[in-house]
Amino acid sequence: MQPKTLYDKLWESHVVREEADGTALLYIDRQLVHEVTSPQAFEGLRLAGRKPWRAETNLATPDHNIPTRNRDRGIEDPVARTQVETLGANCADFGITEFRMDDPRQGIVHVVGPEQGATLPGMTVVCGDSHTSTHGALGALAHGIGTSEVEHVLASQCLIQRKSKAMLIQVEGKTGPGVTAKDIVLAIIGEIGTAGGTGYAIEFAGEAIRDLSVEGRMTVCNMAIEAGARAGFVAVDEKTIDYVKGRPYAPKAEDWDKAVAWWRTLHSDAGATFDRIVTLKAAEIEPQVTWGTSPEMVVSVSDRVPDPAQEKDPVKADGMRRALAYMGLTANTPISEIPVDIVFIGSCTNSRIEDLRAAAQVAKGRKVAANVKQALVVPGSGLVKQQAEAEGLDKVFVEAGFEWRDPGCSMCLAMNDDRLEPGERCASTSNRNFEGRQGPGGRTHLVSPAMAAAAAIAGRFVDVRELGLRP
Amino acid sequence: MQKFEKFMGIVCPLGRSNVDTDAIIPKQFLKSIQRSGFGPNLFDEWRYLDRGEPGMDSSGRPLNTGFVLNDPRYTGASILLARENFGCGSSREHAPWALLDYGFRVIIAPSFADIFFNNCFKNGILPVRLEEKTVEGLFAQANGPEALRIEVDLASQQLKPEGGEGIGFEVDPFRKHCLLEGLDDIGLTLQHVGDIRAYEQRRRAEAPWLFFHS
Ligand code: SF4
């Protein structure tokens, strides 16, 4: 038999029918739903007099514009409140399970799905949100879709799709201490660029990826979209299976054994061919910090802000100049001399328990620097929050001067009231450093949770390895 | 999408050319979380004397009685008669959503903006292009003391004004099929219900855990 890639296997097991022109009807096993991109889809369903094809395959939770504090007061912003209430009403009407704001299982959809075992290896997973690629960490085919497609999946359990090309990104060897999943994926994006993965589905592989926990792999797959790919995934291994075991939505008893037997086949066969292969050496990756307004504008913490004068491509040089002007940075400034005003630890990239542990380890017994106006820790879900509190992480953060919040997207995109003021500079564990992403005029530097915590303590970017991993 | 069946409807004559999508539904209503509910704000700036805002109850607002939609003769109209280049401007679907929500199923004009024309079909509205002369004739009748009623028969591609001669019209065969069958993208996918069910049956045997909650 022809050797297959993991992507081939995931794709082929979900094709309902294929037209002569290559368009396929792809079956969707799980749809995650949030308040921002679903209202018109539900409305469309209602207008057409349709019902969800399999309501129970959908799982909803509000995340984008809910408050992360004073929840007992409800949502003060009327527009946000309407959206969240609309989600609630739609889920009630159409028989869709929803984890509401007062449910401990509520959180960022991409944290909630895997946490519940609602997203499983071998599944096709969609959500009206581009960071759906996160779920690929479990060996699933997962990608973001638009509102009309949300409706299409609700109504038919299918999507009309064309197969992408296959890319393999291998990160070979072992990473050094203090280098995390976030640094790996930022280094990858630095290497291939934000359009490097356009038209591809990316499989992340190699020793450094295998060495990552499943949560770390989620961080990597989460940012596949920032590399231009709608989907990114990692082969299933024993870590994946251990991760899934016992979760509320995970298969049980005989189903479990049957599932595991299939999941163990979810890897690319030896000799499978890819349209493109990219190789990175893990040992060369250092803690990363973005300096510009695109995730590909990234350097190591020991580097300096790049100089547009050194860039030969005039278009690129121009883009760099614009980014530097927006970011309020001067070329050749050492990254470690850039002070920060705000620190944000959260988002679907880095708000799981291991992220919070990594940040707490750095923060423990230390104090947030006086020049840092605000340092926020926003857990990815209510259950992450509970777990962190059970481990005493909340106390570590609060004693160090961080604010400990309720779960949601928060300052990742500033749809609620957690946002940067114009000109404020933020060390953020989120995934997008676009202009205005964290608030109009706000300046975002993407880093790992440990690096964000280190920046909070030092009041500037600092190599977390200098602080030492233990206090 | 609703199947497009033969019906008899009142014609509302909107005697303006180059009606753009912002006129059809002003910008401030696009923040809505819904695809329906735009009806009360269709042609908002022409229809009311005050400025409409999202969330406002339009029932008590001062009406521009000079605007044709507010003329009691045309209450319940489902056919809009317009002049050339109807629906120009942006590509947003809020314009057909608003027309549909108000109750228009057919728009007759000598010409339409291209994107709007396509968007109509996607949303179950039939845009009918007729010759300038024919449109003028319909305007004359619709502006008369008695409202004009027309029977729309898509299957035979005929408009039959009450007590008048039938008027034939052109329509793309594929779009006609989709409208008659009530098919949108979703509708088309749902033509393969058999394939989807067959897939599910096979999958249920191979991977029962994907169905355990159903
Ligand atoms: S945390 Fe940020 S990137 Fe993730 S789903 Fe929320 S807004 Fe999107």
XYZ file of C-alpha atoms and ligand atoms in Angstrom:
693
model
C 0.000 0.000 0.000
C 1.048 3.530 -0.744
C 2.475 5.143 2.411
C 0.157 7.872 3.708
C 0.663 11.071 5.601
C -1.288 11.709 8.775
C -3.167 14.328 6.789
C -4.161 11.744 4.150
C -5.507 9.489 6.879
C -7.476 12.226 8.606
C -8.830 13.518 5.328
C -9.746 10.202 3.740
C -11.571 8.945 6.810
C -13.926 11.926 6.588
C -14.783 12.191 2.892
C -18.510 11.692 2.410
C -18.346 12.160 -1.353
C -15.960 13.697 -3.804
C -16.770 15.509 -7.031
C -14.744 15.107 -10.217
C -13.207 18.561 -9.673
C -11.736 17.526 -6.310
C -14.248 19.295 -4.105
C -15.253 17.039 -1.294
C -18.009 16.886 1.211
C -16.100 16.430 4.457
C -17.824 15.048 7.537
C -17.372 17.078 10.728
C -17.260 15.254 14.046
C -17.205 18.239 16.360
C -18.117 21.893 16.123
C -17.197 24.331 18.866
C -19.314 27.451 19.090
C -18.779 30.859 20.678
C -20.794 34.047 20.880
C -19.199 36.208 18.206
C -19.387 34.190 14.998
C -22.494 32.131 15.603
C -25.550 34.428 15.831
C -26.161 34.831 12.084
C -25.562 31.132 11.546
C -28.270 30.209 14.042
C -30.491 32.857 12.561
C -29.946 31.402 9.095
C -30.880 28.002 10.385
C -34.027 29.394 11.930
C -35.042 31.307 8.809
C -34.661 28.192 6.708
C -36.664 26.182 9.178
C -33.738 23.811 9.695
C -32.569 21.931 12.732
C -28.988 20.998 13.618
C -28.109 17.725 11.922
C -26.633 16.340 15.137
C -27.046 18.942 17.850
C -24.977 16.872 20.294
C -21.815 17.235 18.206
C -21.779 20.958 18.973
C -20.358 22.398 22.163
C -20.658 26.078 23.000
C -19.146 28.496 25.474
C -18.896 32.289 25.529
C -15.306 33.527 25.635
C -14.489 36.507 23.428
C -16.280 39.341 25.108
C -17.059 38.299 28.618
C -15.606 40.121 31.624
C -12.737 38.542 33.573
C -13.689 40.112 36.877
C -16.771 41.142 38.854
C -18.838 38.548 37.062
C -21.509 38.795 39.713
C -22.340 42.164 38.188
C -23.065 40.548 34.838
C -21.868 42.013 31.559
C -21.978 45.784 31.602
C -21.350 46.397 27.891
C -24.814 46.044 26.317
C -23.535 44.896 22.910
C -21.397 42.181 24.476
C -24.220 41.200 26.782
C -26.583 40.796 23.864
C -24.134 38.563 22.045
C -23.590 36.344 25.069
C -27.320 36.175 25.808
C -27.989 35.363 22.167
C -25.610 32.429 22.344
C -27.454 31.205 25.409
C -30.842 31.504 23.750
C -29.672 29.840 20.553
C -28.134 26.912 22.392
C -31.303 26.478 24.427
C -33.483 26.641 21.304
C -31.447 24.194 19.285
C -30.551 21.756 22.042
C -26.823 22.507 22.092
C -24.759 22.014 25.236
C -23.360 25.291 26.481
C -20.986 26.034 29.329
C -22.248 29.395 30.469
C -20.369 32.139 32.231
C -21.255 30.755 35.671
C -20.255 27.190 34.792
C -16.784 26.124 36.009
C -16.270 24.422 32.646
C -16.628 27.732 30.774
C -13.514 29.074 29.096
C -11.797 29.766 25.805
C -13.259 27.248 23.311
C -9.833 25.986 22.353
C -8.940 25.282 25.956
C -12.334 23.783 26.777
C -12.525 21.336 23.842
C -9.441 19.247 24.678
C -9.952 19.662 28.423
C -13.360 18.009 28.155
C -12.175 15.311 25.775
C -14.689 16.839 23.378
C -11.960 17.088 20.775
C -10.312 13.732 20.229
C -7.614 12.200 18.055
C -8.766 11.445 14.533
C -11.709 13.833 14.669
C -12.524 16.625 12.280
C -13.037 19.711 14.420
C -14.282 23.114 13.304
C -15.164 26.393 14.980
C -15.925 29.864 13.714
C -12.487 30.911 14.885
C -9.130 30.702 13.182
C -7.281 29.270 16.185
C -9.211 26.038 15.900
C -5.918 24.633 14.600
C -5.064 24.183 18.325
C -6.966 20.887 18.439
C -4.601 19.386 15.876
C -2.247 18.744 18.806
C -4.353 15.671 19.541
C -3.929 14.279 16.049
C -7.191 15.807 14.828
C -7.937 17.688 11.601
C -9.066 21.023 12.966
C -9.551 24.389 11.335
C -11.418 27.650 11.545
C -14.452 28.467 9.373
C -16.659 31.473 8.584
C -20.183 32.148 9.787
C -21.871 30.773 6.664
C -19.877 27.578 7.117
C -20.852 27.430 10.777
C -24.422 27.329 9.542
C -23.509 24.773 6.896
C -22.008 22.445 9.509
C -24.907 22.952 11.894
C -27.333 22.037 9.148
C -25.527 19.197 7.404
C -22.635 18.050 9.622
C -20.492 18.586 6.528
C -18.260 21.163 4.927
C -17.483 21.653 1.264
C -13.685 21.478 1.115
C -10.691 20.936 -1.092
C -7.664 19.084 0.154
C -4.640 21.237 0.998
C -1.035 20.437 0.237
C 0.938 18.672 2.946
C 3.880 20.253 4.762
C 6.139 18.584 7.294
C 7.930 20.765 9.817
C 10.531 18.787 11.727
C 12.151 20.227 14.801
C 15.119 17.964 15.348
C 17.045 17.337 18.535
C 16.425 18.700 22.005
C 15.653 22.228 23.094
C 17.779 23.858 25.756
C 16.431 24.760 29.207
C 13.989 27.667 29.326
C 12.947 27.109 25.690
C 9.253 26.274 25.406
C 6.621 25.316 22.841
C 5.921 29.014 22.273
C 9.554 29.675 21.421
C 9.541 26.729 19.025
C 6.487 27.938 17.141
C 7.664 31.558 17.043
C 10.989 30.328 15.657
C 9.110 28.301 13.031
C 7.087 31.346 11.987
C 10.272 33.418 11.930
C 11.710 30.806 9.594
C 8.868 30.237 7.116
C 7.023 33.555 7.468
C 3.349 34.263 8.053
C 2.450 33.165 4.533
C 4.795 30.166 4.529
C 2.026 27.715 5.328
C -0.628 29.189 3.031
C -2.376 26.407 1.160
C -0.831 23.726 3.362
C -1.845 21.556 6.258
C 1.180 21.350 8.529
C 2.333 18.291 10.415
C 4.713 19.188 13.251
C 7.198 16.435 13.958
C 10.672 15.683 15.174
C 12.155 14.960 18.583
C 11.518 18.415 20.032
C 7.817 18.165 19.167
C 7.554 14.615 20.496
C 9.228 15.805 23.696
C 6.533 18.425 24.234
C 3.555 17.687 26.435
C 0.193 17.589 24.697
C -0.475 21.083 26.047
C 2.801 22.285 24.542
C 1.779 20.780 21.225
C -1.463 22.757 21.462
C 0.580 25.946 21.737
C 2.452 24.983 18.572
C -0.645 23.966 16.583
C -2.524 27.045 17.824
C -0.142 29.254 15.889
C -0.177 27.199 12.669
C -2.642 29.801 11.464
C -0.070 32.530 12.136
C 2.188 30.630 9.742
C -0.586 30.812 7.143
C -1.911 27.262 7.502
C -5.536 26.662 8.441
C -4.641 23.352 10.064
C -1.635 22.057 11.992
C -1.339 18.715 13.748
C 0.924 16.291 15.558
C 0.902 12.492 15.286
C -0.758 10.532 18.058
C 1.547 8.883 20.584
C 1.209 7.482 24.098
C 1.217 11.011 25.538
C -1.827 11.858 23.448
C -3.646 8.751 24.598
C -2.760 9.376 28.258
C -3.931 12.955 27.913
C -7.343 11.952 26.604
C -7.977 9.112 29.040
C -10.705 9.717 31.602
C -11.876 13.067 30.251
C -15.645 13.599 30.406
C -16.334 13.235 26.689
C -13.654 10.612 26.020
C -14.743 7.124 25.000
C -15.137 4.531 27.742
C -14.815 0.751 28.124
C -14.814 -1.192 24.826
C -15.155 2.012 22.869
C -11.952 3.199 24.491
C -9.992 0.145 23.368
C -11.367 0.389 19.881
C -10.579 4.081 19.725
C -7.034 3.629 20.997
C -6.375 0.928 18.410
C -7.345 3.366 15.661
C -5.595 6.348 17.228
C -2.322 4.392 17.229
C -2.456 4.381 13.422
C -2.654 8.177 13.296
C 0.854 9.065 12.189
C 2.504 9.503 8.821
C 3.762 6.228 7.377
C 7.453 5.782 6.714
C 8.121 6.936 3.173
C 5.026 9.134 2.943
C 5.618 12.130 0.702
C 5.070 15.770 1.556
C 4.798 18.748 -0.761
C 7.235 20.658 1.397
C 9.572 19.756 4.262
C 11.132 22.300 6.612
C 13.717 21.340 9.212
C 14.798 23.312 12.271
C 17.393 22.447 14.888
C 15.920 22.658 18.370
C 19.279 23.404 19.973
C 19.508 26.646 18.000
C 16.198 27.978 19.307
C 16.431 30.558 22.081
C 13.595 32.255 23.979
C 11.803 34.396 21.394
C 10.377 37.911 21.484
C 8.473 39.560 18.628
C 9.516 43.131 17.950
C 7.047 44.132 15.191
C 3.428 43.952 14.129
C 3.418 40.493 12.586
C 4.345 37.225 14.324
C 7.128 36.666 11.787
C 8.870 39.783 13.112
C 10.577 37.819 15.816
C 14.081 37.524 17.257
C 15.830 35.812 20.142
C 15.837 37.604 23.468
C 19.616 37.987 23.215
C 19.272 39.812 19.880
C 18.703 43.431 19.019
C 15.792 45.113 17.273
C 16.540 44.589 13.559
C 17.703 47.477 11.434
C 15.737 48.218 8.242
C 18.902 49.743 6.797
C 20.388 46.236 6.700
C 17.397 44.854 4.748
C 18.049 44.609 1.010
C 14.437 44.141 -0.067
C 13.028 47.697 -0.129
C 9.431 46.565 0.386
C 10.436 44.574 3.466
C 12.577 47.412 4.771
C 9.596 49.716 4.436
C 7.385 47.305 6.336
C 10.017 47.112 9.068
C 10.172 50.888 9.346
C 6.416 51.132 9.669
C 6.405 48.415 12.311
C 9.187 50.079 14.295
C 7.366 53.400 14.181
C 4.138 51.788 15.410
C 5.999 49.878 18.106
C 7.935 52.960 19.207
C 11.244 51.130 18.851
C 14.659 52.135 17.564
C 16.681 49.784 15.386
C 19.574 47.997 17.099
C 18.173 48.417 20.618
C 18.955 45.265 22.604
C 15.687 43.412 23.240
C 16.628 43.190 26.902
C 16.597 46.991 27.169
C 12.958 47.320 26.150
C 10.788 48.145 29.191
C 7.229 46.837 29.433
C 4.109 48.528 30.836
C 1.703 45.631 30.866
C 2.043 41.847 31.082
C -0.677 39.514 29.850
C -0.550 35.808 30.571
C -3.477 34.111 28.906
C -5.196 33.340 25.550
C -5.822 30.049 23.764
C -2.092 29.880 23.032
C -0.879 29.916 26.629
C -3.497 29.737 29.365
C -3.476 26.061 30.262
C -2.268 24.744 33.602
C 1.282 24.049 32.440
C 1.555 27.608 31.138
C 0.447 28.970 34.490
C 2.856 26.677 36.322
C 5.728 27.867 34.156
C 4.853 31.497 34.795
C 4.328 30.910 38.535
C 7.686 29.207 38.817
C 9.344 32.403 37.613
C 7.105 34.690 39.667
C 7.423 32.761 42.916
C 8.973 34.789 45.714
C 9.561 37.745 43.426
C 7.751 41.027 42.811
C 6.363 42.636 39.694
C 8.626 45.594 38.844
C 7.457 49.079 39.830
C 7.315 50.310 36.224
C 4.842 47.582 35.255
C 1.364 49.103 35.498
C -0.581 45.892 35.276
C 0.219 42.193 35.114
C -2.758 39.985 34.321
C -3.089 36.241 34.606
C -6.212 34.953 32.867
C -6.692 31.183 33.028
C -8.057 29.506 29.912
C -11.014 27.893 31.627
C -12.770 27.690 34.960
C -11.278 24.245 35.463
C -7.762 25.521 34.789
C -8.480 28.216 37.336
C -9.647 25.680 39.918
C -6.616 23.505 39.315
C -4.252 26.448 39.623
C -5.908 27.497 42.867
C -5.641 23.962 44.211
C -1.913 24.173 43.539
C -1.651 27.596 45.153
C -0.571 29.289 41.936
C -3.083 32.078 42.400
C -1.376 33.007 45.673
C 2.041 32.977 44.045
C 0.771 35.373 41.403
C -1.117 37.648 43.748
C 1.799 37.849 46.194
C 4.078 38.796 43.336
C 1.678 41.552 42.285
C -0.203 39.927 39.410
C -3.994 40.123 39.057
C -5.763 36.766 39.081
C -8.801 36.812 36.793
C -11.724 34.744 35.524
C -11.369 32.775 32.259
C -11.874 34.222 28.785
C -10.074 35.684 25.782
C -9.542 38.933 27.657
C -6.623 41.060 26.503
C -5.789 38.734 23.616
C -8.151 40.780 21.463
C -9.573 43.339 23.856
C -13.238 42.777 23.103
C -14.034 43.068 26.793
C -12.631 45.879 28.933
C -9.143 44.362 29.355
C -7.165 46.384 26.861
C -4.034 48.393 26.243
C -4.133 52.166 26.160
C -2.507 53.825 23.147
C 1.286 53.536 23.352
C 1.302 50.942 26.124
C 3.777 48.128 25.626
C 2.750 44.613 26.545
C 4.603 41.343 27.015
C 1.844 38.973 25.944
C 1.530 35.197 25.732
C -1.143 35.515 23.031
C -0.731 34.894 19.309
C -1.228 38.126 17.381
C 0.799 41.311 17.582
C -1.163 43.145 14.877
C -1.668 46.881 15.165
C -4.422 47.612 17.638
C -5.018 43.941 18.441
C -4.848 44.449 22.214
C -6.401 47.894 22.074
C -6.037 50.868 19.707
C -2.411 52.023 19.629
C -1.305 49.182 21.927
C 2.092 47.553 21.348
C 2.281 43.799 21.658
C 5.345 41.596 22.053
C 4.615 37.893 21.859
C 6.514 35.688 24.306
C 6.203 32.447 26.268
C 4.544 32.381 29.709
C 7.911 32.079 31.475
C 9.291 34.998 29.466
C 6.173 37.073 30.201
C 6.517 36.439 33.921
C 10.215 37.263 33.723
C 9.404 40.536 31.943
C 6.923 41.387 34.696
C 9.580 40.845 37.361
C 12.358 42.656 35.542
C 10.160 45.414 34.146
C 11.776 44.782 30.760
C 12.392 41.830 28.506
C 14.907 39.515 30.020
C 16.252 36.092 29.205
C 14.351 33.858 31.582
C 17.436 31.693 31.823
C 19.261 34.548 33.536
C 16.640 34.674 36.247
C 17.131 30.977 36.776
C 14.256 28.591 36.529
C 13.942 28.377 40.289
C 13.862 31.310 42.671
C -34.150 28.457 2.007
C -37.888 28.544 1.387
C -39.074 27.031 -1.904
C -40.048 29.695 -4.370
C -43.673 28.954 -5.126
C -46.142 30.655 -7.412
C -47.798 33.578 -5.634
C -49.881 36.702 -6.200
C -48.430 39.858 -4.673
C -48.882 43.616 -4.406
C -46.356 45.732 -6.320
C -44.660 48.636 -4.569
C -43.252 51.141 -7.105
C -39.973 52.719 -5.981
C -39.374 55.321 -8.644
C -35.646 55.924 -8.156
C -32.604 54.770 -10.024
C -29.214 53.772 -8.567
C -30.634 52.721 -5.220
C -27.524 51.624 -3.307
C -27.103 49.098 -0.523
C -26.544 51.829 2.083
C -29.923 53.265 1.153
C -31.475 49.822 1.348
C -30.084 49.339 4.860
C -28.015 52.121 6.474
C -24.616 51.300 7.995
C -25.549 51.648 11.632
C -27.694 48.505 11.455
C -24.855 46.222 10.438
C -23.645 45.723 14.003
C -26.576 43.454 14.541
C -26.045 39.893 15.613
C -28.859 38.824 13.351
C -29.586 38.206 9.733
C -33.273 38.853 10.253
C -34.951 41.808 11.876
C -33.677 44.342 9.333
C -37.172 44.766 7.836
C -38.255 47.722 9.989
C -35.069 49.529 8.930
C -35.328 48.817 5.206
C -34.840 52.186 3.448
C -34.635 53.699 6.940
C -33.449 57.165 5.909
C -36.240 57.566 3.387
C -38.906 55.911 5.400
C -38.662 57.818 8.690
C -38.201 61.474 9.557
C -35.769 60.783 12.431
C -32.459 58.946 12.444
C -32.756 55.255 13.148
C -30.396 53.486 15.529
C -29.983 49.785 16.155
C -32.256 48.485 18.858
C -34.760 51.335 18.441
C -38.411 50.378 18.327
C -39.443 51.646 14.906
C -43.193 51.335 15.456
C -43.549 54.741 17.084
C -41.123 56.655 14.872
C -42.327 59.575 12.728
C -43.014 58.343 9.207
C -42.148 60.124 6.014
C -45.638 59.834 4.572
C -44.348 60.879 1.161
C -42.289 57.690 0.871
C -43.912 54.961 -1.158
C -43.441 52.200 1.440
C -45.638 54.219 3.819
C -48.483 54.507 1.326
C -51.415 52.405 2.566
C -52.051 51.204 -0.989
C -48.869 49.161 -0.809
C -49.238 47.628 2.618
C -48.137 44.017 2.473
C -46.332 44.440 -0.846
C -44.075 41.520 -1.777
C -42.902 42.735 -5.191
C -40.629 45.747 -5.478
C -40.632 47.648 -8.742
C -37.509 49.742 -9.240
C -35.497 51.651 -11.818
C -32.047 50.992 -13.259
C -28.967 49.833 -11.393
C -30.840 48.715 -8.315
C -28.630 47.478 -5.449
C -25.372 49.188 -6.353
C -22.713 49.773 -3.677
C -21.301 47.213 -1.337
C -21.399 43.429 -1.505
C -22.851 42.932 1.928
C -25.789 40.632 2.209
C -27.586 42.848 4.686
C -29.366 44.471 1.746
C -31.127 41.308 0.521
C -31.626 40.286 4.169
C -33.485 43.547 4.796
C -35.614 43.258 1.657
C -36.502 39.682 2.462
C -37.241 40.449 6.092
C -39.618 43.204 5.035
C -41.427 40.710 2.815
C -40.125 41.295 -0.701
C -39.658 38.095 -2.683
C -39.359 39.648 -6.142
C -37.615 42.764 -7.397
C -38.363 43.995 -10.894
C -36.026 46.498 -12.518
C -34.493 47.255 -15.903
C -31.034 46.529 -14.471
C -29.335 45.461 -11.238
C -25.899 45.802 -9.722
C -24.077 42.561 -10.299
C -23.169 41.465 -6.790
C -26.530 42.407 -5.407
C -28.197 40.426 -8.197
C -26.265 37.308 -7.134
C -26.860 37.903 -3.454
C -30.603 37.968 -4.097
C -30.606 34.404 -5.388
C -28.562 33.224 -2.393
C -31.220 34.593 -0.119
C -34.344 33.405 -1.873
C -35.211 36.622 -3.678
C -36.002 36.576 -7.405
C -34.597 39.589 -9.271
C -36.368 40.061 -12.607
C -34.823 42.127 -15.394
C -37.390 43.549 -17.800
C -37.136 45.993 -20.647
C -37.264 49.663 -19.735
C -40.575 50.086 -21.618
C -42.211 47.188 -19.842
C -41.042 48.501 -16.471
C -42.458 51.936 -17.275
C -45.780 50.327 -18.148
C -45.837 48.560 -14.784
C -44.968 51.829 -12.998
C -47.943 53.499 -14.634
C -50.277 50.771 -13.419
C -48.741 50.477 -9.940
C -49.000 54.238 -9.430
C -52.714 54.135 -10.221
C -55.458 54.529 -7.597
C -55.710 50.767 -7.113
C -52.616 48.784 -6.185
C -51.306 46.537 -8.918
C -51.188 42.822 -8.172
C -49.012 40.439 -10.129
C -48.907 36.665 -10.146
C -45.314 35.429 -10.217
C -44.791 31.994 -11.732
C -41.107 31.114 -11.755
C -41.618 27.620 -13.173
C -43.105 29.004 -16.401
C -41.095 32.251 -16.131
C -44.206 34.410 -16.321
C -45.447 37.543 -14.557
C -49.216 37.913 -14.847
C -50.488 41.365 -13.879
C -54.071 41.102 -12.671
C -56.381 41.509 -15.642
C -53.445 42.020 -18.015
C -51.208 40.170 -20.448
C -48.536 37.756 -19.203
C -44.930 38.967 -19.326
C -42.169 36.427 -19.883
C -38.733 36.802 -18.230
C -35.290 35.210 -18.385
C -33.586 33.411 -15.550
C -30.445 31.299 -15.307
C -31.567 27.637 -15.325
C -29.358 26.621 -12.380
C -30.547 29.512 -10.241
C -34.119 28.848 -11.200
C -33.677 25.251 -10.095
C -32.141 26.320 -6.779
C -34.941 28.809 -6.083
C -37.723 26.401 -7.031
C -36.227 23.693 -4.858
C -35.329 26.166 -2.120
C -31.640 25.246 -2.396
C -28.756 27.290 -1.071
C -25.230 25.909 -0.495
C -26.670 24.066 2.424
C -29.643 22.978 0.381
C -27.293 21.573 -2.243
C -25.320 19.658 0.353
C -28.552 18.328 1.745
C -29.322 16.826 -1.651
C -26.686 14.303 -0.611
C -28.484 13.284 2.553
C -28.250 9.672 1.432
C -24.467 9.887 1.174
C -24.176 11.579 4.546
C -26.355 8.954 6.201
C -24.423 6.142 4.525
C -21.164 7.664 5.753
C -22.556 7.941 9.273
C -23.679 4.338 9.251
C -20.268 3.122 8.167
C -18.547 5.380 10.657
C -20.808 4.317 13.494
C -19.585 0.757 12.999
C -15.916 1.730 12.712
C -15.775 4.446 15.338
C -18.794 4.118 17.636
C -17.302 6.502 20.204
C -17.917 9.363 17.806
C -21.635 8.675 18.175
C -21.865 7.572 21.774
C -23.557 10.744 22.890
C -26.299 10.501 20.306
S -7.827 33.720 23.072
Fe -7.490 35.172 21.430
S -6.908 34.006 19.662
Fe -7.773 32.607 21.151
S -9.921 32.402 20.591
Fe -9.787 34.031 22.089
S -9.531 35.894 20.917
Fe -9.103 34.209 19.529
